[in-house]
CSV table of C-alpha atoms in Angstrom, one decimal:
chain,number,residue,atom,x,y,z
A,1,MET,CA,-90.4,-41.3,-28.1
A,2,LYS,CA,-93.3,-43.7,-28.0
A,3,THR,CA,-92.2,-47.1,-26.7
A,4,ARG,CA,-92.8,-50.0,-29.1
A,5,LYS,CA,-95.0,-52.7,-27.8
A,6,ILE,CA,-96.7,-55.8,-28.7
A,7,ILE,CA,-100.4,-55.0,-28.3
A,8,ALA,CA,-102.9,-57.9,-27.9
A,9,LYS,CA,-106.6,-57.3,-27.0
A,10,PHE,CA,-109.0,-60.1,-27.3
A,11,LYS,CA,-112.4,-60.8,-25.9
A,12,HIS,CA,-114.2,-64.0,-27.0
A,13,GLN,CA,-116.8,-66.3,-25.6
A,14,THR,CA,-116.5,-69.9,-26.6
A,15,GLU,CA,-118.8,-72.9,-26.5
A,16,ARG,CA,-116.3,-74.7,-24.4
A,17,GLY,CA,-117.9,-74.7,-21.0
A,18,GLY,CA,-118.7,-71.0,-21.3
A,19,PHE,CA,-115.0,-70.1,-21.3
A,20,CYS,CA,-114.3,-66.5,-22.1
A,21,LEU,CA,-110.9,-65.3,-23.2
A,22,ASP,CA,-110.7,-61.6,-22.1
A,23,VAL,CA,-107.2,-60.2,-22.2
A,24,ASP,CA,-105.6,-56.8,-22.8
A,25,LEU,CA,-101.8,-56.9,-23.1
A,26,ALA,CA,-98.9,-54.6,-23.8
A,27,LEU,CA,-95.8,-56.7,-24.1
A,28,PRO,CA,-92.1,-55.6,-24.7
A,29,THR,CA,-90.7,-56.1,-28.2
A,30,GLN,CA,-87.4,-57.6,-26.8
A,31,GLY,CA,-86.6,-60.6,-24.6
A,32,VAL,CA,-89.0,-63.4,-23.5
A,33,SER,CA,-92.5,-62.7,-22.5
A,34,ALA,CA,-93.9,-65.7,-20.7
A,35,ILE,CA,-97.7,-66.5,-20.7
A,36,PHE,CA,-98.1,-68.7,-17.6
A,37,GLY,CA,-101.2,-70.3,-16.2
A,38,ARG,CA,-102.7,-73.7,-15.4
A,39,SER,CA,-104.2,-76.1,-18.0
A,40,GLY,CA,-107.4,-74.5,-19.4
A,41,ALA,CA,-106.3,-70.9,-18.4
A,42,GLY,CA,-106.5,-69.9,-22.1
A,43,LYS,CA,-102.8,-69.8,-22.9
A,44,THR,CA,-103.0,-71.6,-26.3
A,45,SER,CA,-106.2,-69.8,-27.2
A,46,LEU,CA,-104.4,-66.5,-26.7
A,47,LEU,CA,-101.3,-67.6,-28.8
A,48,ARG,CA,-103.5,-68.9,-31.6
A,49,ALA,CA,-105.4,-65.6,-31.7
A,50,MET,CA,-102.1,-63.6,-31.8
A,51,ALA,CA,-101.0,-65.9,-34.6
A,52,GLY,CA,-104.2,-65.3,-36.6
A,53,LEU,CA,-104.9,-69.1,-36.5
A,54,ASP,CA,-108.3,-68.2,-34.6
A,55,ARG,CA,-110.0,-65.1,-35.9
A,56,ILE,CA,-111.6,-63.2,-33.0
A,57,ALA,CA,-114.0,-60.5,-34.0
A,58,ASN,CA,-113.1,-57.0,-32.9
A,59,GLY,CA,-109.7,-58.2,-31.6
A,60,VAL,CA,-106.5,-56.2,-31.9
A,61,MET,CA,-103.1,-57.5,-32.6
A,62,GLN,CA,-100.2,-55.1,-33.2
A,63,LEU,CA,-96.3,-55.8,-33.3
A,64,GLY,CA,-94.7,-52.3,-32.9
A,65,ASP,CA,-96.0,-50.2,-35.7
A,66,GLU,CA,-97.4,-53.1,-37.7
A,67,ILE,CA,-101.0,-53.7,-37.3
A,68,TRP,CA,-102.2,-57.3,-38.0
A,69,GLN,CA,-105.7,-57.0,-36.8
A,70,ASN,CA,-108.1,-54.2,-35.6
A,71,GLY,CA,-111.7,-53.2,-36.3
A,72,ALA,CA,-110.6,-52.1,-39.9
A,73,GLY,CA,-108.8,-55.2,-41.0
A,74,PHE,CA,-107.3,-58.7,-40.6
A,75,THR,CA,-103.9,-60.0,-41.7
A,76,PRO,CA,-104.0,-63.7,-42.3
A,77,THR,CA,-101.5,-66.0,-40.6
A,78,HIS,CA,-99.3,-66.6,-43.7
A,79,LYS,CA,-98.9,-62.9,-44.1
A,80,ARG,CA,-97.8,-62.4,-40.5
A,81,ARG,CA,-94.0,-62.6,-40.1
A,82,ILE,CA,-94.1,-65.2,-37.3
A,83,GLY,CA,-92.3,-68.4,-36.2
A,84,TYR,CA,-94.6,-70.8,-34.4
A,85,ILE,CA,-93.3,-73.8,-32.2
A,86,PHE,CA,-95.9,-76.3,-31.2
A,87,GLN,CA,-95.8,-78.8,-28.2
A,88,GLU,CA,-94.9,-81.5,-30.7
A,89,ALA,CA,-92.3,-80.9,-33.3
A,90,SER,CA,-94.2,-81.1,-36.6
A,91,LEU,CA,-91.3,-81.9,-38.9
A,92,PHE,CA,-91.9,-83.3,-42.4
A,93,SER,CA,-91.4,-87.0,-42.0
A,94,HIS,CA,-90.2,-87.6,-45.6
A,95,LEU,CA,-87.5,-85.0,-45.3
A,96,ASN,CA,-84.3,-85.3,-43.1
A,97,ALA,CA,-83.5,-82.5,-40.6
A,98,GLY,CA,-81.3,-80.6,-43.0
A,99,GLU,CA,-84.1,-80.7,-45.8
A,100,ASN,CA,-86.6,-79.5,-43.3
A,101,LEU,CA,-84.4,-76.6,-42.6
A,102,ALA,CA,-83.9,-76.0,-46.3
A,103,TYR,CA,-87.6,-76.0,-46.8
A,104,ALA,CA,-87.9,-73.2,-44.3
A,105,GLN,CA,-85.2,-71.2,-46.0
A,106,LYS,CA,-86.8,-71.3,-49.4
A,107,ARG,CA,-90.1,-69.9,-47.9
A,108,ALA,CA,-88.4,-67.3,-45.7
A,109,TRP,CA,-89.4,-63.7,-45.5
A,110,ARG,CA,-86.8,-61.7,-47.7
A,111,VAL,CA,-84.8,-59.3,-45.5
A,112,GLU,CA,-81.5,-57.5,-46.0
A,113,GLY,CA,-78.4,-57.2,-43.9
A,114,ASP,CA,-78.3,-58.7,-40.5
A,115,GLY,CA,-82.1,-59.2,-40.3
A,116,ALA,CA,-81.7,-62.5,-42.2
A,117,ALA,CA,-81.4,-65.7,-40.1
A,118,ASP,CA,-78.0,-67.4,-40.3
A,119,PHE,CA,-78.2,-71.0,-41.0
A,120,ASP,CA,-74.7,-71.9,-39.7
A,121,MET,CA,-75.2,-69.8,-36.5
A,122,LEU,CA,-78.6,-71.5,-35.7
A,123,VAL,CA,-77.2,-74.9,-36.4
A,124,GLU,CA,-74.3,-74.2,-33.9
A,125,LEU,CA,-76.5,-72.4,-31.4
A,126,LEU,CA,-79.0,-75.3,-31.1
A,127,GLY,CA,-76.3,-78.1,-31.4
A,128,ILE,CA,-77.9,-79.8,-34.4
A,129,GLY,CA,-74.9,-80.1,-36.7
A,130,GLY,CA,-74.7,-83.8,-36.4
A,131,LEU,CA,-78.5,-84.4,-36.8
A,132,LEU,CA,-78.9,-82.9,-40.4
A,133,LYS,CA,-78.8,-86.1,-42.2
A,134,ARG,CA,-81.3,-87.9,-40.0
A,135,HIS,CA,-85.0,-88.2,-40.5
A,136,PRO,CA,-87.4,-87.2,-37.8
A,137,ASP,CA,-88.1,-90.8,-36.7
A,138,GLN,CA,-84.3,-91.2,-36.1
A,139,LEU,CA,-84.3,-88.3,-33.6
A,140,SER,CA,-85.2,-88.0,-30.0
A,141,GLY,CA,-88.0,-85.7,-28.9
A,142,GLY,CA,-85.5,-83.1,-27.7
A,143,GLU,CA,-83.5,-83.3,-31.0
A,144,ARG,CA,-86.8,-82.9,-33.0
A,145,GLN,CA,-87.8,-79.9,-31.0
A,146,ARG,CA,-84.4,-78.3,-31.5
A,147,VAL,CA,-84.7,-78.8,-35.3
A,148,ALA,CA,-88.2,-77.4,-35.2
A,149,ILE,CA,-86.9,-74.2,-33.3
A,150,ALA,CA,-84.2,-73.8,-35.9
A,151,ARG,CA,-86.8,-74.2,-38.8
A,152,ALA,CA,-89.0,-71.6,-37.3
A,153,LEU,CA,-86.3,-69.1,-37.1
A,154,LEU,CA,-85.1,-69.7,-40.6
A,155,VAL,CA,-88.2,-68.3,-41.9
A,156,ASN,CA,-86.9,-64.8,-40.6
A,157,PRO,CA,-89.7,-64.0,-38.3
A,158,ASN,CA,-90.2,-60.7,-36.5
A,159,LEU,CA,-92.1,-62.7,-33.6
A,160,LEU,CA,-91.5,-66.1,-32.3
A,161,LEU,CA,-94.5,-67.9,-30.6
A,162,MET,CA,-93.8,-71.1,-28.5
A,163,ASP,CA,-96.6,-73.1,-27.2
A,164,GLU,CA,-95.3,-75.2,-24.4
A,165,PRO,CA,-92.4,-76.5,-26.5
A,166,LEU,CA,-91.1,-78.8,-23.6
A,167,ALA,CA,-94.4,-80.3,-22.5
A,168,ALA,CA,-93.9,-83.6,-24.3
A,169,LEU,CA,-90.3,-84.1,-23.0
A,170,ASP,CA,-89.1,-85.9,-19.9
A,171,ILE,CA,-87.1,-84.1,-17.2
A,172,GLU,CA,-83.6,-84.9,-18.8
A,173,ARG,CA,-84.7,-83.7,-22.3
A,174,LYS,CA,-86.3,-80.5,-20.8
A,175,ASN,CA,-83.1,-79.5,-19.0
A,176,GLU,CA,-81.2,-80.1,-22.3
A,177,ILE,CA,-83.5,-77.9,-24.3
A,178,LEU,CA,-83.7,-75.2,-21.7
A,179,SER,CA,-79.9,-74.6,-21.9
A,180,TYR,CA,-80.3,-74.1,-25.6
A,181,LEU,CA,-83.3,-71.8,-25.2
A,182,GLU,CA,-81.2,-69.7,-22.7
A,183,ARG,CA,-78.6,-69.3,-25.4
A,184,LEU,CA,-81.3,-68.5,-28.0
A,185,ARG,CA,-82.7,-65.8,-25.7
A,186,ASN,CA,-79.4,-64.1,-25.4
A,187,GLU,CA,-78.5,-64.3,-29.1
A,188,ILE,CA,-81.6,-63.6,-31.2
A,189,LYS,CA,-82.9,-60.1,-31.5
A,190,ILE,CA,-86.7,-60.8,-32.0
A,191,PRO,CA,-89.3,-61.0,-29.1
A,192,ILE,CA,-90.3,-64.3,-27.9
A,193,ILE,CA,-93.8,-65.2,-26.5
A,194,TYR,CA,-93.3,-68.3,-24.4
A,195,VAL,CA,-96.4,-70.3,-23.2
A,196,SER,CA,-96.0,-72.6,-20.2
A,197,HIS,CA,-97.5,-74.0,-17.1
A,198,SER,CA,-94.1,-74.6,-15.5
A,199,ILE,CA,-92.8,-72.0,-13.2
A,200,ASP,CA,-89.3,-73.5,-13.4
A,201,GLU,CA,-89.2,-72.8,-17.2
A,202,VAL,CA,-90.7,-69.3,-16.7
A,203,ALA,CA,-88.1,-68.4,-14.0
A,204,ARG,CA,-85.2,-69.6,-16.1
A,205,LEU,CA,-86.2,-68.0,-19.5
A,206,ALA,CA,-88.6,-65.0,-19.1
A,207,ASP,CA,-87.9,-61.3,-18.8
A,208,HIS,CA,-91.6,-60.4,-18.7
A,209,MET,CA,-94.4,-62.5,-17.2
A,210,VAL,CA,-98.2,-62.6,-17.8
A,211,VAL,CA,-100.3,-64.7,-15.5
A,212,LEU,CA,-103.6,-66.0,-17.0
A,213,HIS,CA,-106.3,-67.4,-14.8
A,214,GLU,CA,-109.7,-68.6,-16.2
A,215,GLY,CA,-109.1,-66.6,-19.4
A,216,LYS,CA,-108.2,-63.4,-17.8
A,217,VAL,CA,-104.9,-61.5,-17.1
A,218,VAL,CA,-104.5,-61.4,-13.3
A,219,ALA,CA,-100.9,-60.1,-13.4
A,220,GLN,CA,-98.4,-58.8,-15.9
A,221,GLY,CA,-95.0,-57.0,-15.7
A,222,ALA,CA,-91.2,-57.7,-15.1
A,223,LEU,CA,-90.6,-61.3,-14.1
A,224,ALA,CA,-89.2,-60.3,-10.7
A,225,ALA,CA,-92.1,-58.1,-9.7
A,226,VAL,CA,-94.8,-60.6,-10.7
A,227,LEU,CA,-93.1,-63.5,-8.9
A,228,SER,CA,-92.9,-61.6,-5.8
A,229,ARG,CA,-96.5,-60.9,-5.4
A,230,LEU,CA,-98.6,-62.6,-2.7
A,231,ASP,CA,-102.1,-61.8,-4.1
A,232,LEU,CA,-102.3,-64.0,-7.2
A,233,PRO,CA,-105.3,-66.2,-7.3
A,234,LEU,CA,-103.1,-69.0,-8.9
A,235,LYS,CA,-101.1,-70.6,-6.1
A,236,LEU,CA,-97.7,-71.8,-6.8
A,237,GLY,CA,-97.4,-74.1,-3.6
A,238,GLN,CA,-93.8,-75.2,-3.1
A,239,ASP,CA,-92.7,-73.3,-6.2
A,240,ILE,CA,-93.3,-69.8,-4.8
A,241,GLY,CA,-90.3,-67.8,-4.7
A,242,VAL,CA,-88.3,-64.9,-6.3
A,243,VAL,CA,-85.8,-64.3,-9.0
A,244,ILE,CA,-82.9,-62.0,-8.5
A,245,GLU,CA,-80.3,-60.8,-11.0
A,246,ALA,CA,-76.8,-60.6,-9.5
A,247,GLU,CA,-73.0,-60.4,-10.5
A,248,ILE,CA,-70.3,-62.6,-9.4
A,249,THR,CA,-67.7,-60.4,-7.8
A,250,GLU,CA,-65.3,-62.7,-5.8
A,251,ARG,CA,-64.4,-66.4,-5.4
A,252,ASP,CA,-63.5,-68.2,-2.2
A,253,GLU,CA,-61.3,-71.0,-3.6
A,254,LYS,CA,-60.8,-72.7,-0.2
A,255,TRP,CA,-64.5,-73.3,0.3
A,256,HIS,CA,-65.6,-73.4,-3.4
A,257,LEU,CA,-67.9,-70.5,-2.9
A,258,ALA,CA,-68.7,-67.3,-5.0
A,259,ARG,CA,-69.9,-63.9,-3.9
A,260,ALA,CA,-73.0,-62.8,-5.8
A,261,VAL,CA,-73.8,-59.0,-5.4
A,262,PHE,CA,-77.3,-57.5,-6.3
A,263,ASN,CA,-78.9,-54.2,-5.7
A,264,GLY,CA,-79.8,-54.6,-2.1
A,265,GLY,CA,-77.4,-57.2,-0.8
A,266,GLU,CA,-75.1,-60.1,-1.5
A,267,LEU,CA,-75.1,-63.9,-1.1
A,268,TRP,CA,-72.5,-66.5,-1.0
A,269,ILE,CA,-73.4,-69.3,-3.4
A,270,ALA,CA,-71.7,-72.5,-4.6
A,271,ASP,CA,-68.9,-71.8,-7.0
A,272,GLU,CA,-69.6,-72.8,-10.5
A,273,ASN,CA,-66.4,-71.4,-12.0
A,274,ASP,CA,-68.1,-68.4,-13.4
A,275,THR,CA,-66.0,-65.4,-14.6
A,276,ILE,CA,-65.6,-62.6,-12.2
A,277,GLY,CA,-68.1,-59.9,-13.4
A,278,VAL,CA,-70.5,-62.3,-15.0
A,279,ALA,CA,-74.3,-61.8,-14.7
A,280,ILE,CA,-76.3,-64.6,-13.2
A,281,ARG,CA,-80.0,-65.1,-12.3
A,282,MET,CA,-80.7,-66.6,-8.9
A,283,ARG,CA,-83.9,-68.1,-7.8
A,284,ILE,CA,-84.8,-68.1,-4.0
A,285,LEU,CA,-87.7,-70.3,-2.9
A,286,ALA,CA,-89.9,-69.1,0.0
A,287,ARG,CA,-89.4,-72.4,1.7
A,288,ASP,CA,-85.6,-71.8,1.8
A,289,VAL,CA,-86.0,-68.6,3.7
A,290,SER,CA,-86.2,-68.4,7.5
A,291,LEU,CA,-86.7,-65.4,9.7
A,292,ALA,CA,-84.9,-64.2,12.9
A,293,LYS,CA,-85.3,-61.1,15.1
A,294,GLN,CA,-81.6,-60.9,15.6
A,295,LYS,CA,-78.5,-61.5,13.5
A,296,ILE,CA,-77.0,-65.0,13.8
A,297,ASP,CA,-73.2,-64.9,13.7
A,298,GLY,CA,-71.3,-68.3,13.8
A,299,ASP,CA,-74.1,-70.3,15.7
A,300,SER,CA,-75.9,-71.6,12.6
A,301,SER,CA,-75.1,-73.6,9.5
A,302,ILE,CA,-76.8,-71.0,7.4
A,303,LEU,CA,-74.3,-68.9,5.6
A,304,ASN,CA,-76.4,-66.1,4.3
A,305,GLY,CA,-78.2,-63.6,6.5
A,306,LEU,CA,-79.9,-60.5,5.0
A,307,SER,CA,-81.3,-57.4,6.9
A,308,VAL,CA,-84.9,-57.0,5.6
A,309,GLU,CA,-88.1,-55.2,6.4
A,310,ILE,CA,-91.5,-57.0,6.5
A,311,ILE,CA,-93.8,-55.4,4.0
A,312,ASP,CA,-96.7,-58.0,3.9
A,313,ILE,CA,-98.0,-61.1,5.6
A,314,LYS,CA,-100.5,-63.4,4.0
A,315,PRO,CA,-102.0,-66.8,4.8
A,316,ASP,CA,-100.5,-69.6,2.7
A,317,GLU,CA,-102.6,-72.5,1.2
A,318,HIS,CA,-102.4,-74.5,4.5
A,319,ALA,CA,-103.7,-73.0,7.6
A,320,ALA,CA,-100.5,-73.7,9.5
A,321,MET,CA,-98.4,-71.6,7.2
A,322,LEU,CA,-97.8,-67.9,6.4
A,323,LEU,CA,-96.1,-66.1,3.5
A,324,VAL,CA,-94.0,-63.2,4.5
A,325,GLN,CA,-93.0,-60.6,1.9
A,326,LEU,CA,-89.7,-58.9,2.7
A,327,ARG,CA,-88.0,-55.7,1.2
A,328,LEU,CA,-84.3,-55.9,0.6
A,329,GLY,CA,-83.3,-52.6,-1.0
A,330,GLU,CA,-84.9,-52.6,-4.4
A,331,GLN,CA,-85.4,-56.4,-4.2
A,332,VAL,CA,-88.1,-58.5,-2.6
A,333,LEU,CA,-87.9,-61.9,-0.8
A,334,ILE,CA,-90.6,-64.2,0.3
A,335,ALA,CA,-90.4,-66.4,3.4
A,336,ARG,CA,-92.7,-69.4,4.2
A,337,ILE,CA,-92.9,-69.8,7.9
A,338,THR,CA,-95.4,-71.4,10.3
A,339,ALA,CA,-98.1,-69.2,11.9
A,340,LYS,CA,-96.9,-70.5,15.3
A,341,SER,CA,-93.3,-69.2,14.5
A,342,ALA,CA,-94.7,-65.8,13.4
A,343,ALA,CA,-96.7,-65.5,16.7
A,344,GLN,CA,-93.6,-66.5,18.8
A,345,LEU,CA,-91.5,-63.8,17.0
A,346,ALA,CA,-94.5,-61.4,17.3
A,347,LEU,CA,-93.9,-60.5,13.6
A,348,GLU,CA,-95.7,-57.4,12.3
A,349,ILE,CA,-95.7,-55.5,9.0
A,350,GLY,CA,-92.9,-52.8,9.2
A,351,ASP,CA,-90.6,-54.9,11.4
A,352,ASP,CA,-86.9,-55.1,10.7
A,353,VAL,CA,-85.7,-58.8,10.7
A,354,TRP,CA,-83.0,-61.0,9.4
A,355,ALA,CA,-83.8,-63.3,6.5
A,356,LEU,CA,-81.8,-66.5,6.7
A,357,VAL,CA,-81.3,-68.0,3.2
A,358,LYS,CA,-80.8,-71.7,3.4
A,359,SER,CA,-80.4,-72.4,-0.4
A,360,VAL,CA,-80.1,-70.5,-3.7
A,361,SER,CA,-80.4,-71.9,-7.2
A,362,VAL,CA,-78.4,-70.3,-10.0
A,363,ILE,CA,-80.4,-70.4,-13.4
A,364,ARG,CA,-78.7,-69.2,-16.5
């Protein structure tokens, strides 16, 4: 059976400094696909082309079996069944939050059965029940954005496009919204295209990742696979690291720790009172991984040691540092170490070493 995909192919030369958007994407029709890149990479240009807001000659846009644009035709934006979330929540100022949502419901695509958006479910999911009587100027930035997300979903879209929805928020509001977006990702059935220049947001939310650089796709694939690459032209600096899906299998109540097991190994992490058997997502930064030639037992404050194989070594951004790519069963880790340390340990590709993991972040 042919796998359903979101197909997006656009090649367009703009007058903006000779910028050229040149992409050829095949994205999954489920989960969150993140479009990641620095400012000016072409992320918003790509999203606008996918929405039909910018018409690019000879472009292709297809959602599953539904063709929105090809050489033979073009479906205008208002006839594409999409929801679009902008950086700034564009609510109607003369309507309160509930009336903004009612406006979307009146103009929703008519669908039968469980395809229709559930008003009460979205209100509860996004935590906006207490906001419905307030006007936009009475809401915080995070509250406005949550209402805007609910409004976009109430039109019953087949595709949700999100253009850096957290860019205008402070750190506290971002973290608040991220927890709601994680719930949304797990509950709604439509694909989400999420544009961001924040690797933290991508690591928490995405299942699939596309990296844009100067208008071109330099990497695309499953989140874990893309994040573990060392050959991206876009450097992540201190944020380079990997994401691993794991399961909580045991709790050490004395030391407030939990065992997280994954395909390739296990780690002891801080116990967050997760239910045994629950799936979690862990992020391990390269700066939190050290290497040793021999296993360290009891002579170190580092709790987690993993037997790994060196599969690649690359220079880091600073001449003093190296990035070491490590195979751990079917998983990959990255360690950032000094070139001096690598020389002292005589590290080479193919060596079996121990990865000492100093810190693990659990992201839901």
